[in-house]
Coordinates of C-alpha atoms and ligand atoms in Angstrom, one line a residue:
Chain A
M1 CA -41.6 -7.4 117.0
K2 CA -38.9 -9.6 118.2
I3 CA -35.5 -8.2 117.9
L4 CA -32.1 -9.6 118.3
V5 CA -28.8 -7.4 119.3
C6 CA -25.6 -8.9 118.5
L7 CA -22.7 -7.6 121.0
S8 CA -19.0 -7.8 120.7
N9 CA -16.9 -6.9 123.7
V10 CA -13.8 -5.3 122.5
P11 CA -10.9 -3.3 124.2
D12 CA -11.7 0.4 124.9
T13 CA -11.0 2.4 122.1
T14 CA -7.8 4.3 124.3
S15 CA -6.4 1.1 124.7
K16 CA -2.7 0.4 123.6
I17 CA -2.7 -2.9 121.5
T18 CA 0.0 -5.3 122.5
F19 CA 0.3 -9.4 122.1
T20 CA 1.9 -12.2 124.2
D21 CA 3.0 -15.5 123.2
N22 CA 5.6 -14.7 120.9
N23 CA 2.7 -12.1 118.8
T24 CA 0.3 -14.9 118.4
A25 CA -2.2 -13.9 120.9
F26 CA -4.0 -10.7 121.7
N27 CA -2.8 -9.0 125.4
S28 CA -5.6 -9.1 127.4
N29 CA -4.1 -8.1 130.3
G30 CA -4.8 -4.2 132.1
I31 CA -7.5 -3.9 129.0
Q32 CA -10.7 -2.3 129.6
Y33 CA -13.6 -4.0 127.7
I34 CA -16.5 -2.1 126.7
I35 CA -19.8 -3.0 124.6
N36 CA -18.5 -2.4 120.7
P37 CA -19.5 1.3 120.1
Y38 CA -21.2 0.3 116.9
D39 CA -23.2 -2.4 118.7
E40 CA -24.0 0.5 121.1
I41 CA -25.9 2.0 118.7
A42 CA -27.9 -1.0 117.4
L43 CA -29.0 -1.6 121.2
A44 CA -30.3 1.8 121.4
K45 CA -32.3 1.6 118.2
A46 CA -33.8 -2.0 119.1
V47 CA -34.4 -0.3 122.6
E48 CA -36.2 2.5 120.8
L49 CA -38.2 0.6 118.6
A50 CA -39.5 -2.1 121.2
E51 CA -40.5 0.9 123.7
G52 CA -44.2 1.2 124.9
G53 CA -44.7 -2.4 124.2
K54 CA -43.9 -2.6 120.6
G55 CA -41.7 -5.5 121.1
T56 CA -38.7 -7.4 122.9
V57 CA -35.1 -7.0 122.5
T58 CA -32.6 -10.1 123.4
V59 CA -29.2 -9.2 123.3
I60 CA -26.5 -12.0 122.1
H61 CA -22.8 -12.3 122.8
V62 CA -20.5 -14.9 121.8
G63 CA -18.1 -15.5 124.7
E64 CA -16.4 -16.2 128.0
A65 CA -18.4 -15.2 131.6
A66 CA -15.9 -12.5 131.8
A67 CA -17.9 -10.4 129.2
E68 CA -21.1 -10.8 131.6
P69 CA -20.3 -7.0 133.0
T70 CA -20.8 -5.9 129.5
I71 CA -24.0 -7.6 129.0
R72 CA -25.2 -6.5 132.0
K73 CA -25.0 -3.1 130.6
A74 CA -26.6 -3.9 127.6
L75 CA -30.0 -5.1 129.9
A76 CA -29.6 -1.8 132.0
V77 CA -29.9 -0.1 128.4
G78 CA -33.2 -1.6 128.1
A79 CA -32.9 -5.0 126.5
D80 CA -35.2 -7.6 127.9
D81 CA -33.2 -10.6 128.0
A82 CA -29.5 -11.9 127.2
V83 CA -28.0 -15.1 126.1
R84 CA -24.1 -15.7 125.9
V85 CA -22.9 -18.4 123.7
N86 CA -20.4 -20.0 125.9
A87 CA -17.2 -20.2 124.0
V88 CA -14.4 -18.3 123.0
A89 CA -15.3 -16.1 119.8
R90 CA -12.6 -17.1 117.5
D91 CA -13.6 -15.7 114.3
A92 CA -16.6 -13.7 112.9
W93 CA -17.8 -17.2 111.0
F94 CA -17.6 -19.1 114.3
V95 CA -19.6 -16.5 115.9
A96 CA -22.1 -15.8 113.0
N97 CA -22.5 -19.6 113.4
Q98 CA -23.4 -19.4 117.0
I99 CA -25.7 -16.7 116.4
A100 CA -27.9 -18.2 113.7
H101 CA -28.0 -21.3 115.1
Y102 CA -29.7 -19.4 118.2
A103 CA -31.8 -16.9 115.9
K104 CA -33.1 -19.9 113.8
E105 CA -34.9 -21.3 116.6
Q106 CA -36.3 -17.9 118.1
Q107 CA -37.6 -16.2 114.8
F108 CA -36.6 -12.7 115.0
D109 CA -38.2 -10.3 112.9
L110 CA -34.7 -8.4 113.0
I111 CA -31.5 -9.0 113.9
L112 CA -29.0 -5.9 114.5
T113 CA -25.7 -5.7 114.6
G114 CA -22.6 -3.0 114.4
R115 CA -21.1 -2.1 110.9
E116 CA -18.2 -3.6 112.1
S117 CA -16.3 -4.2 115.5
I118 CA -13.3 -2.1 116.2
D119 CA -11.2 -5.0 117.2
Y120 CA -11.3 -7.1 114.3
N121 CA -13.0 -4.7 111.6
G122 CA -14.2 -7.5 109.8
A123 CA -17.6 -6.5 109.0
Q124 CA -18.2 -9.8 108.4
V125 CA -20.9 -11.1 111.0
Q126 CA -23.9 -9.3 109.5
G127 CA -23.2 -10.7 106.2
F128 CA -22.4 -14.4 107.3
L129 CA -25.7 -14.0 109.4
G130 CA -27.9 -13.0 106.6
E131 CA -26.3 -15.8 103.9
L132 CA -27.0 -18.5 107.2
L133 CA -30.4 -17.4 107.6
S134 CA -31.2 -17.0 103.9
I135 CA -32.5 -13.2 104.4
P136 CA -31.2 -9.6 103.4
S137 CA -28.4 -8.3 105.1
I138 CA -28.2 -4.5 105.0
S139 CA -24.9 -2.5 105.9
I140 CA -23.3 0.6 106.3
A141 CA -27.0 1.4 107.7
K142 CA -27.2 5.5 108.6
K143 CA -31.1 5.2 109.4
L144 CA -33.5 2.7 109.8
T145 CA -37.6 2.5 110.2
I146 CA -39.7 -0.1 110.4
N147 CA -43.3 0.3 109.5
E148 CA -45.3 -3.1 110.4
T149 CA -43.2 -5.5 108.2
E150 CA -41.4 -3.4 106.4
A151 CA -38.2 -1.5 107.0
T152 CA -36.9 1.6 105.0
V153 CA -32.9 1.7 105.8
E154 CA -30.9 4.5 104.1
R155 CA -27.1 3.0 103.7
E156 CA -24.2 4.9 103.1
I157 CA -22.3 4.2 100.0
E158 CA -19.3 5.8 98.8
G159 CA -19.7 9.0 97.8
G160 CA -23.3 9.3 99.0
K161 CA -26.2 7.4 100.1
E162 CA -29.2 4.8 99.2
V163 CA -32.4 4.3 100.7
L164 CA -34.4 1.2 100.2
T165 CA -37.3 -1.1 101.5
V166 CA -37.3 -4.7 102.3
S167 CA -39.4 -7.0 104.0
L168 CA -38.8 -8.2 107.8
P169 CA -36.6 -10.5 108.6
I170 CA -33.4 -9.1 107.7
V171 CA -30.1 -8.2 109.3
V172 CA -28.8 -5.0 109.5
G173 CA -25.2 -3.4 110.4
T174 CA -25.7 -0.1 112.0
A175 CA -23.5 3.4 112.4
E176 CA -23.7 6.8 113.2
G177 CA -27.1 8.1 112.6
V178 CA -29.2 5.1 113.1
A179 CA -29.7 6.1 117.3
E180 CA -27.9 7.8 120.0
P181 CA -26.1 5.5 122.3
K182 CA -28.0 5.0 125.6
I183 CA -26.3 5.4 129.2
P184 CA -28.0 3.1 131.4
N185 CA -29.7 5.2 134.5
M186 CA -30.3 3.8 138.1
R187 CA -32.9 1.9 137.5
G188 CA -32.2 0.3 134.7
I189 CA -29.3 -1.1 136.4
M190 CA -31.2 -2.1 139.5
T191 CA -33.7 -4.2 136.9
A192 CA -30.7 -5.2 135.1
R193 CA -29.6 -7.8 137.8
T194 CA -33.1 -9.7 137.7
K195 CA -33.3 -9.8 133.8
P196 CA -32.9 -13.8 132.5
L197 CA -29.4 -14.3 131.0
Q198 CA -29.2 -17.4 129.6
V199 CA -25.9 -19.2 128.8
A200 CA -25.7 -21.6 125.7
E201 CA -23.2 -24.3 125.0
P202 CA -21.6 -23.6 121.0
V203 CA -22.2 -25.8 118.4
D204 CA -19.3 -27.3 116.3
V205 CA -18.1 -25.1 113.2
P206 CA -15.2 -26.0 111.4
L207 CA -12.2 -23.8 111.1
L208 CA -11.6 -22.0 108.1
S209 CA -8.9 -19.8 108.9
K210 CA -6.9 -18.1 112.1
I211 CA -4.7 -15.7 112.8
A212 CA -1.0 -16.8 113.1
H213 CA 0.7 -13.9 114.4
Y214 CA 0.3 -10.4 114.7
E215 CA 2.4 -7.1 114.6
T216 CA 2.6 -3.6 115.4
P217 CA 3.2 -0.8 112.6
P218 CA 6.4 0.1 112.3
A219 CA 7.2 3.0 114.3
R220 CA 7.0 6.5 112.3
G221 CA 10.1 8.7 111.8
Q222 CA 10.2 12.1 113.5
V223 CA 8.1 15.1 112.2
K224 CA 10.1 17.6 109.9
L225 CA 8.5 20.8 111.4
I226 CA 8.5 23.6 109.0
D227 CA 8.4 27.2 109.7
K228 CA 5.2 29.1 109.0
A229 CA 7.0 31.4 106.8
E230 CA 8.3 29.2 104.4
I231 CA 4.8 27.3 103.6
A232 CA 6.3 26.7 100.0
Q233 CA 8.4 24.6 101.4
L234 CA 6.1 22.0 102.8
V235 CA 4.8 21.8 99.0
N236 CA 8.3 21.2 98.1
L237 CA 8.9 18.3 100.3
L238 CA 6.2 16.7 99.6
H239 CA 7.0 16.8 95.7
S240 CA 10.6 15.9 95.7
E241 CA 11.0 14.1 99.1
A242 CA 7.5 12.1 100.2
K243 CA 6.6 11.8 96.3
V244 CA 2.9 12.3 96.9
I245 CA 2.1 15.5 94.9
Chain B
M1 CA -8.7 -23.7 89.1
S2 CA -8.6 -20.2 88.3
I3 CA -9.5 -17.0 90.4
L4 CA -12.5 -14.6 89.6
V5 CA -12.3 -11.3 90.4
Y6 CA -15.3 -9.1 90.5
I7 CA -15.4 -5.7 89.3
E8 CA -17.2 -2.7 90.5
N9 CA -18.8 0.2 88.3
V10 CA -20.9 3.2 89.7
E11 CA -23.2 4.2 87.0
G12 CA -21.3 2.2 84.5
A13 CA -17.8 3.4 85.4
L14 CA -15.1 1.2 86.8
K15 CA -14.2 2.1 90.3
K16 CA -10.6 3.3 91.0
S17 CA -10.6 0.2 93.4
T18 CA -11.4 -1.9 90.8
F19 CA -8.2 -1.3 88.9
E20 CA -6.2 -2.4 92.1
S21 CA -8.5 -5.5 92.5
L22 CA -7.7 -6.5 89.1
S23 CA -4.0 -5.7 89.5
Y24 CA -3.9 -7.5 92.6
A25 CA -5.9 -10.7 90.9
K26 CA -3.5 -10.5 88.3
A27 CA -0.7 -10.7 90.6
V28 CA -2.1 -13.7 92.6
A29 CA -2.7 -15.5 89.2
D30 CA 1.0 -14.9 88.5
L31 CA 2.1 -16.5 91.9
T32 CA -0.4 -19.8 91.5
G33 CA 0.2 -20.0 88.2
E34 CA -3.8 -19.8 87.4
T35 CA -5.8 -17.3 85.1
A36 CA -7.7 -14.7 86.5
T37 CA -11.1 -13.9 85.2
A38 CA -13.4 -10.5 85.8
L39 CA -16.6 -10.4 86.4
S40 CA -18.6 -7.3 86.3
I41 CA -22.4 -6.8 86.9
G42 CA -24.8 -4.3 85.9
R43 CA -24.7 -1.7 83.3
V44 CA -21.2 -1.3 82.3
S45 CA -20.3 -0.3 78.6
Q46 CA -17.9 -2.4 76.0
D47 CA -15.6 0.2 76.4
E48 CA -15.5 0.4 80.3
L49 CA -14.8 -3.7 79.8
N50 CA -12.4 -3.5 77.6
K51 CA -10.0 -1.5 80.5
V52 CA -9.8 -4.7 82.2
G53 CA -7.4 -5.6 79.8
Q54 CA -5.1 -2.4 80.7
Y55 CA -4.4 -4.5 84.2
G56 CA -3.4 -7.7 82.2
I57 CA -7.2 -9.7 82.8
E58 CA -7.8 -11.3 79.0
K59 CA -11.8 -12.2 79.9
V60 CA -14.4 -10.7 81.3
I61 CA -17.8 -12.5 82.2
E62 CA -20.2 -9.7 81.9
V63 CA -24.2 -9.9 83.9
D64 CA -26.3 -7.3 82.3
N65 CA -29.6 -8.4 83.6
N66 CA -32.7 -6.0 84.1
D67 CA -33.3 -7.2 87.8
L68 CA -29.6 -6.5 88.4
E69 CA -29.3 -2.6 87.4
K70 CA -28.7 -1.8 90.9
F71 CA -26.9 -3.6 93.5
V72 CA -28.5 -5.8 95.8
N73 CA -26.5 -7.5 98.1
Q74 CA -28.1 -10.8 98.1
A75 CA -28.6 -11.0 94.4
Y76 CA -24.9 -10.1 93.6
A77 CA -23.7 -12.2 96.3
S78 CA -25.5 -15.1 94.5
V79 CA -24.4 -14.1 91.0
I80 CA -20.6 -14.0 92.1
A81 CA -20.8 -17.2 93.9
D82 CA -22.5 -19.3 90.8
V83 CA -20.0 -18.0 88.3
A84 CA -17.1 -18.7 90.7
K85 CA -18.8 -22.4 90.7
S86 CA -19.5 -22.7 87.3
M87 CA -16.0 -21.8 86.5
G88 CA -14.5 -23.9 88.7
A89 CA -13.0 -20.8 90.4
T90 CA -11.1 -21.7 94.0
T91 CA -10.2 -17.9 94.6
V92 CA -12.6 -14.9 94.5
I93 CA -11.1 -11.8 94.8
L94 CA -13.0 -8.3 95.5
S95 CA -12.8 -4.9 96.6
N96 CA -13.2 -4.2 100.6
S97 CA -15.2 -1.2 99.6
F98 CA -18.8 -0.7 101.4
S99 CA -20.3 -3.1 99.0
G100 CA -17.6 -5.2 98.9
K101 CA -17.7 -5.9 102.8
G102 CA -21.5 -6.6 102.5
L103 CA -20.7 -9.1 99.2
A104 CA -17.8 -11.1 100.8
P105 CA -19.3 -12.9 103.9
R106 CA -22.2 -13.8 101.5
V107 CA -20.1 -15.1 98.6
A108 CA -17.6 -17.0 101.4
A109 CA -20.5 -19.0 103.1
K110 CA -22.0 -20.0 99.4
L111 CA -18.8 -21.3 98.8
G112 CA -18.1 -22.7 102.0
A113 CA -14.7 -20.6 101.6
A114 CA -12.3 -18.9 103.8
L115 CA -13.0 -14.9 104.3
A116 CA -9.8 -12.6 104.1
D117 CA -11.2 -9.4 104.4
G118 CA -9.3 -6.0 104.4
A119 CA -6.2 -7.8 102.9
I120 CA -3.5 -5.2 102.6
A121 CA -0.8 -7.4 100.6
L122 CA -0.4 -10.2 98.5
P123 CA -0.6 -13.7 99.9
T124 CA 2.5 -15.9 100.8
I125 CA 1.6 -19.1 99.8
S126 CA 2.7 -22.7 100.8
G127 CA 0.3 -25.1 99.1
V128 CA -3.5 -25.1 99.9
T129 CA -2.5 -22.5 103.0
W130 CA -2.0 -19.0 102.1
Q131 CA -1.3 -16.4 104.8
I132 CA -2.6 -12.9 104.3
Q133 CA -1.8 -9.1 106.1
K134 CA -5.0 -7.3 107.2
T135 CA -5.2 -4.4 109.7
V136 CA -6.9 -5.1 113.0
F137 CA -7.9 -2.8 116.0
S138 CA -8.4 0.1 113.7
N139 CA -4.8 0.1 112.1
K140 CA -3.2 -0.3 115.8
A141 CA -1.9 -3.5 114.6
I142 CA -1.8 -5.9 111.6
A143 CA -2.5 -9.1 112.1
T144 CA -1.6 -12.5 109.3
E145 CA -4.2 -14.7 108.7
E146 CA -3.8 -18.3 107.4
L147 CA -6.5 -19.5 105.0
H148 CA -6.4 -22.9 105.6
E149 CA -9.5 -24.3 102.8
Q150 CA -8.8 -24.6 99.4
K151 CA -11.8 -22.0 98.5
K152 CA -10.8 -18.4 99.7
V153 CA -12.5 -15.1 99.3
I154 CA -10.0 -12.0 99.4
A155 CA -11.1 -8.8 100.1
L156 CA -8.9 -5.9 98.9
T157 CA -8.5 -2.7 101.4
P158 CA -8.7 0.3 98.8
N159 CA -5.5 2.2 98.3
S160 CA -3.0 -0.7 99.6
F161 CA -2.4 -2.5 96.5
E162 CA -1.0 -0.2 93.5
A163 CA -2.8 -0.8 89.8
K164 CA -0.4 -1.8 87.3
E165 CA -0.7 -1.3 84.2
A166 CA 0.0 -4.2 81.9
A167 CA -2.0 -4.2 78.4
V168 CA -3.6 -7.4 77.0
A169 CA -6.6 -7.7 74.8
V170 CA -9.9 -8.5 76.5
T171 CA -12.7 -10.9 75.1
I172 CA -16.2 -10.3 76.9
E173 CA -18.4 -13.4 77.4
K174 CA -21.8 -12.7 78.7
Y175 CA -23.6 -14.9 81.3
E176 CA -27.1 -15.1 82.3
P177 CA -27.8 -15.4 86.2
Q178 CA -30.7 -17.6 87.7
L179 CA -31.6 -15.5 89.9
A180 CA -34.2 -17.0 93.3
P181 CA -37.1 -14.4 93.8
N182 CA -35.7 -14.2 97.6
D183 CA -32.5 -12.6 96.2
L184 CA -34.4 -9.7 95.0
S185 CA -36.6 -8.5 97.9
T186 CA -34.6 -5.8 98.1
V187 CA -35.6 -2.4 96.5
I188 CA -33.7 0.5 95.8
K189 CA -36.2 3.3 96.2
E190 CA -33.2 6.3 95.8
I191 CA -29.5 6.9 95.3
V192 CA -28.0 10.1 96.0
R193 CA -24.3 10.5 94.9
A194 CA -22.5 13.7 95.5
T195 CA -21.0 13.2 91.9
D196 CA -18.5 16.4 92.1
K197 CA -16.4 15.0 95.1
V198 CA -13.7 12.4 95.7
S199 CA -14.8 9.3 97.2
L200 CA -13.2 9.3 100.8
P201 CA -12.4 5.6 101.1
E202 CA -10.9 5.3 97.8
A203 CA -9.2 9.1 97.8
S204 CA -5.1 9.1 97.8
I205 CA -5.1 12.4 99.2
V206 CA -7.4 13.3 102.2
V207 CA -7.4 17.0 103.6
S208 CA -9.5 16.7 107.5
A209 CA -10.0 19.0 110.0
G210 CA -11.2 19.1 114.0
R211 CA -12.7 21.1 116.4
G212 CA -9.7 23.8 115.7
L213 CA -12.1 25.1 112.9
K214 CA -14.2 26.5 115.4
G215 CA -17.6 25.8 113.1
P216 CA -18.9 24.6 109.7
E217 CA -18.6 27.9 108.2
N218 CA -15.1 27.7 108.4
W219 CA -14.8 24.7 106.1
A220 CA -15.2 26.6 102.7
M221 CA -11.3 26.7 102.4
I222 CA -10.7 23.1 103.8
E223 CA -13.1 22.8 100.7
E224 CA -11.0 24.8 98.5
L225 CA -7.8 23.2 99.5
A226 CA -8.9 19.7 98.8
D227 CA -10.4 21.0 95.4
V228 CA -7.0 22.2 94.4
L229 CA -5.3 18.5 95.6
G230 CA -8.1 16.6 94.2
A231 CA -8.4 15.3 97.2
A232 CA -11.6 13.7 99.4
T233 CA -12.5 15.8 102.6
A234 CA -12.6 14.1 106.4
C235 CA -13.1 15.2 109.9
S236 CA -12.6 14.2 113.3
K237 CA -15.5 12.7 115.5
P238 CA -16.7 15.4 117.8
V239 CA -17.1 17.4 114.2
S240 CA -19.3 15.3 113.0
D241 CA -21.2 14.5 116.1
A242 CA -22.1 18.7 116.0
G243 CA -23.4 18.3 113.0
W244 CA -20.3 20.4 111.3
R245 CA -19.8 17.9 108.7
P246 CA -21.7 14.4 107.8
H247 CA -20.8 11.4 109.6
A248 CA -19.7 9.9 106.4
E249 CA -16.7 12.1 106.8
H250 CA -15.6 10.9 110.3
V251 CA -12.0 9.3 110.0
G252 CA -10.8 7.2 113.1
Q253 CA -11.5 4.0 115.2
T254 CA -15.1 4.9 115.2
G255 CA -15.3 6.4 112.0
L256 CA -13.6 5.2 108.6
A257 CA -10.2 4.1 108.7
V258 CA -8.4 5.3 105.8
S259 CA -4.7 5.0 104.3
P260 CA -4.4 7.4 101.4
N261 CA -0.5 8.7 100.5
L262 CA -1.5 11.9 102.0
Y263 CA -3.3 12.7 104.9
I264 CA -3.4 16.5 105.9
A265 CA -4.6 17.0 109.4
I266 CA -5.9 20.7 110.1
G267 CA -6.8 21.7 113.8
I268 CA -6.8 18.3 114.8
S269 CA -5.4 17.2 118.1
G270 CA -4.1 13.3 117.4
A271 CA -6.3 11.6 120.0
I272 CA -5.5 8.0 120.1
Q273 CA -9.1 7.0 119.0
H274 CA -8.2 9.2 115.7
L275 CA -5.1 8.4 115.2
A276 CA -6.1 4.6 114.8
G277 CA -7.9 5.4 111.8
V278 CA -5.4 7.4 110.2
S279 CA -1.8 6.7 111.3
A280 CA -1.5 4.0 108.1
S281 CA -1.7 7.0 105.8
K282 CA 1.7 7.2 103.9
T283 CA 2.6 10.7 104.2
I284 CA 1.0 12.8 107.5
V285 CA 1.2 16.6 107.3
V286 CA 0.0 18.1 110.8
I287 CA -1.3 21.9 111.1
N288 CA -1.7 22.7 114.7
K289 CA -1.2 26.0 116.6
D290 CA -0.5 23.9 119.8
P291 CA 2.8 22.3 119.7
E292 CA 2.3 19.7 122.1
A293 CA -0.5 18.4 119.8
P294 CA -0.4 14.3 120.1
F295 CA -0.5 14.7 116.6
F296 CA 3.1 16.0 115.8
K297 CA 4.2 13.1 117.3
V298 CA 2.9 10.8 114.2
A299 CA 3.4 13.4 111.7
D300 CA 6.1 13.3 108.7
Y301 CA 5.9 17.1 108.3
G302 CA 4.5 19.8 110.7
I303 CA 3.6 23.5 110.9
V304 CA 3.0 24.7 114.4
G305 CA 0.5 27.9 113.7
D306 CA -2.8 29.1 113.4
A307 CA -5.3 27.4 110.6
F308 CA -7.0 30.5 109.6
E309 CA -3.5 32.2 108.7
I310 CA -1.7 28.8 107.1
V311 CA -4.4 26.9 105.2
P312 CA -5.2 30.2 102.9
Q313 CA -1.3 30.4 102.0
L314 CA -1.1 26.7 101.8
I315 CA -3.8 27.1 99.1
E316 CA -2.2 29.4 97.1
A317 CA 1.5 27.4 97.4
F318 CA -0.2 24.1 96.1
K319 CA -1.8 26.6 93.0
A320 CA 1.4 27.9 92.6
Y321 CA 2.7 24.4 92.2
K322 CA 0.0 23.1 90.3
N323 CA 0.5 26.1 87.7
N324 CA 4.3 25.6 87.1
Ligands
LIG401 C1 -15.7 5.6 122.0 C2 -14.9 6.7 121.2 C3 -14.7 6.6 120.1 C4 -14.0 7.7 119.5 N1 -13.8 7.6 118.0 C5 -13.2 8.8 117.8 C6 -12.9 8.8 116.1 O1 -13.3 7.3 115.4 N2 -12.3 9.8 115.4 C7 -11.9 10.8 115.9 O2 -11.5 11.7 115.3 N3 -12.3 10.7 117.2 C8 -13.0 9.7 118.2 N4 -12.9 9.9 119.4 C9 -13.0 11.5 119.8 C10 -11.5 11.5 120.2 O3 -11.2 11.0 121.5 C11 -11.3 12.9 120.4 O4 -12.1 13.4 121.1 C12 -11.4 13.6 119.3 O5 -10.3 12.9 117.9 C13 -10.9 15.3 119.0 O6 -10.9 15.8 118.0 P1 -10.4 17.0 117.7 O7 -8.7 16.8 117.7 O8 -11.1 17.7 116.2 O9 -10.7 18.3 118.8 P2 -9.8 18.7 120.0 O10 -9.6 17.5 121.2 O11 -10.7 19.7 120.7 O12 -8.6 19.3 119.2 C14 -8.5 20.5 118.5 C15 -7.2 20.8 118.2 O13 -7.3 22.0 117.5 C16 -6.4 22.6 117.6 N5 -6.4 24.2 117.1 C17 -7.3 24.9 117.8 N6 -7.7 26.0 117.3 C18 -6.5 26.0 115.8 C19 -6.3 27.0 115.3 N7 -6.7 28.2 115.0 N8 -5.5 26.6 114.3 C20 -4.7 25.2 114.7 N9 -5.2 24.3 115.4 C21 -6.0 24.7 116.3 C22 -5.9 22.6 119.1 O14 -4.7 22.9 119.4 C23 -6.1 20.9 119.2 O15 -4.9 20.4 118.9 C24 -13.7 9.2 120.0 C25 -14.0 8.9 121.9 C26 -14.4 7.8 122.5 C27 -14.7 8.2 123.7

């Protein structure tokens, strides 16, 4: 089974988010980058599925050379090889087109993405990929099992879950439950250095939209502390002041 | 030119987020001078479909086909795109719900449309170019996205646009979709729904608890508080990682981002990753025994004290308020 895992390189979850150039660009100064946490789940699942010679795992990242430590980490976790499409990841439409272009030539059985990236939170790449490759896309996956050429996916729906079966090839957007993220060991880190990391040039994609500017949410006011002996006062304030009950 | 708004149902009943999408579509139509038409897929009664009129939309296109009884992403996306093409709609609006997130990119790709996912406000329109706000970095920032294409798909974040009543009469028109076999390759085997619970993504009140609760056995009081308020329950990440609560309840940067009217956080420290997903809530109440807990810095109201002492009293206070 040939598996492709799409990796996004995102600011560490503790990052304070700021902008530059008159709030038109993200300020990456001093930001530590990590593999998108949901993509780590996708990667762990892919490695698990391919274990024991049952398949191969390729990771793909659309981005600049600065993301290579992230890609190497994925190789250290157990991916067999990697591709970096050498371009600024302008938006999800651009990224999905690059990945689809690569995937079309390679005929993957399973393409895994995280349910969304924790930077732009678009949750778009999996759907775009499904459409560009004319295959089913399923998100938010909580469980994934593969039996020969058929996948069984448990997906989250509002207030419940849904179990579905579908023939490969498919795209799946993963979340907690699918697999436990893996931490690379020393051997993995050593072998990652010798694994192939191919650099591909991007294809042209028309620009349909762009982020014009950013703002940070307005600061919240001071907290009103309520004495624990006067809990009824909280109820009154929620009703008459905040007007939320 | 017109606007198509896809309306979601759960087992035949229109969802709360659907009413928000309808009101949003009506408001966008008022801005552009177009008309908005609703599209329903699945088995929904005429009475339910007539509700669309309460939000100012005069026409519903009804697709009720045996193959489409259950939500199949690919097939639904095909139907939405086909209907949009057949009526010449240039804007498609849907909810950024779990299924909406799967549909929006597929519909946009089929139409060659620009996609604004997670919209939180009405667009600012300047000819073909529309600017729409969305939250990014898990609520740590707001981005204004500029859509240059004439065709647009907008996925509206639940709870970010209030449903407004504006009653009109409704006509319902049937539509027979042409489905490709490929659209129906996914087979839904089983759907399990907790019908008695308020759905977390749509909830206007959320009662959330963290590791301060010590163990899963102490959640009965959290559920009771949620029950009294008609709220959904949520939790911090370590709580779901420990298996005290299902992952579907985990909110924050790597969980669900929520923006209810009222978020009550009990025994949660307020780590940056937790705040990222909840700080867009309109009003935040924090109960924590540590007066230095970071959560107090973003809270509107706070009580410093032991949850095991305070929550039972709070339940009584809300009950008394409800009974008055
Ligand atoms: C990559 C990454 C992603 C993450 N994503 C998320 C995320 O999406 N969501 C998330 O929540 N976390 C996330 N975290 C974890 C986050 O950093 C914190 O560890 C977590 O939010 C802490 O949860 P907590 O507040 O329940 O527990 P704790 O930090 O243990 O805090 C418990 C709080 O309860 C209080 N308390 C204890 N007993 C009582 C009592 N009897 N009465 C009242 N108060 C009491 C304590 O004073 C304390 O403030 C992430 C971490 C990482 C590294």
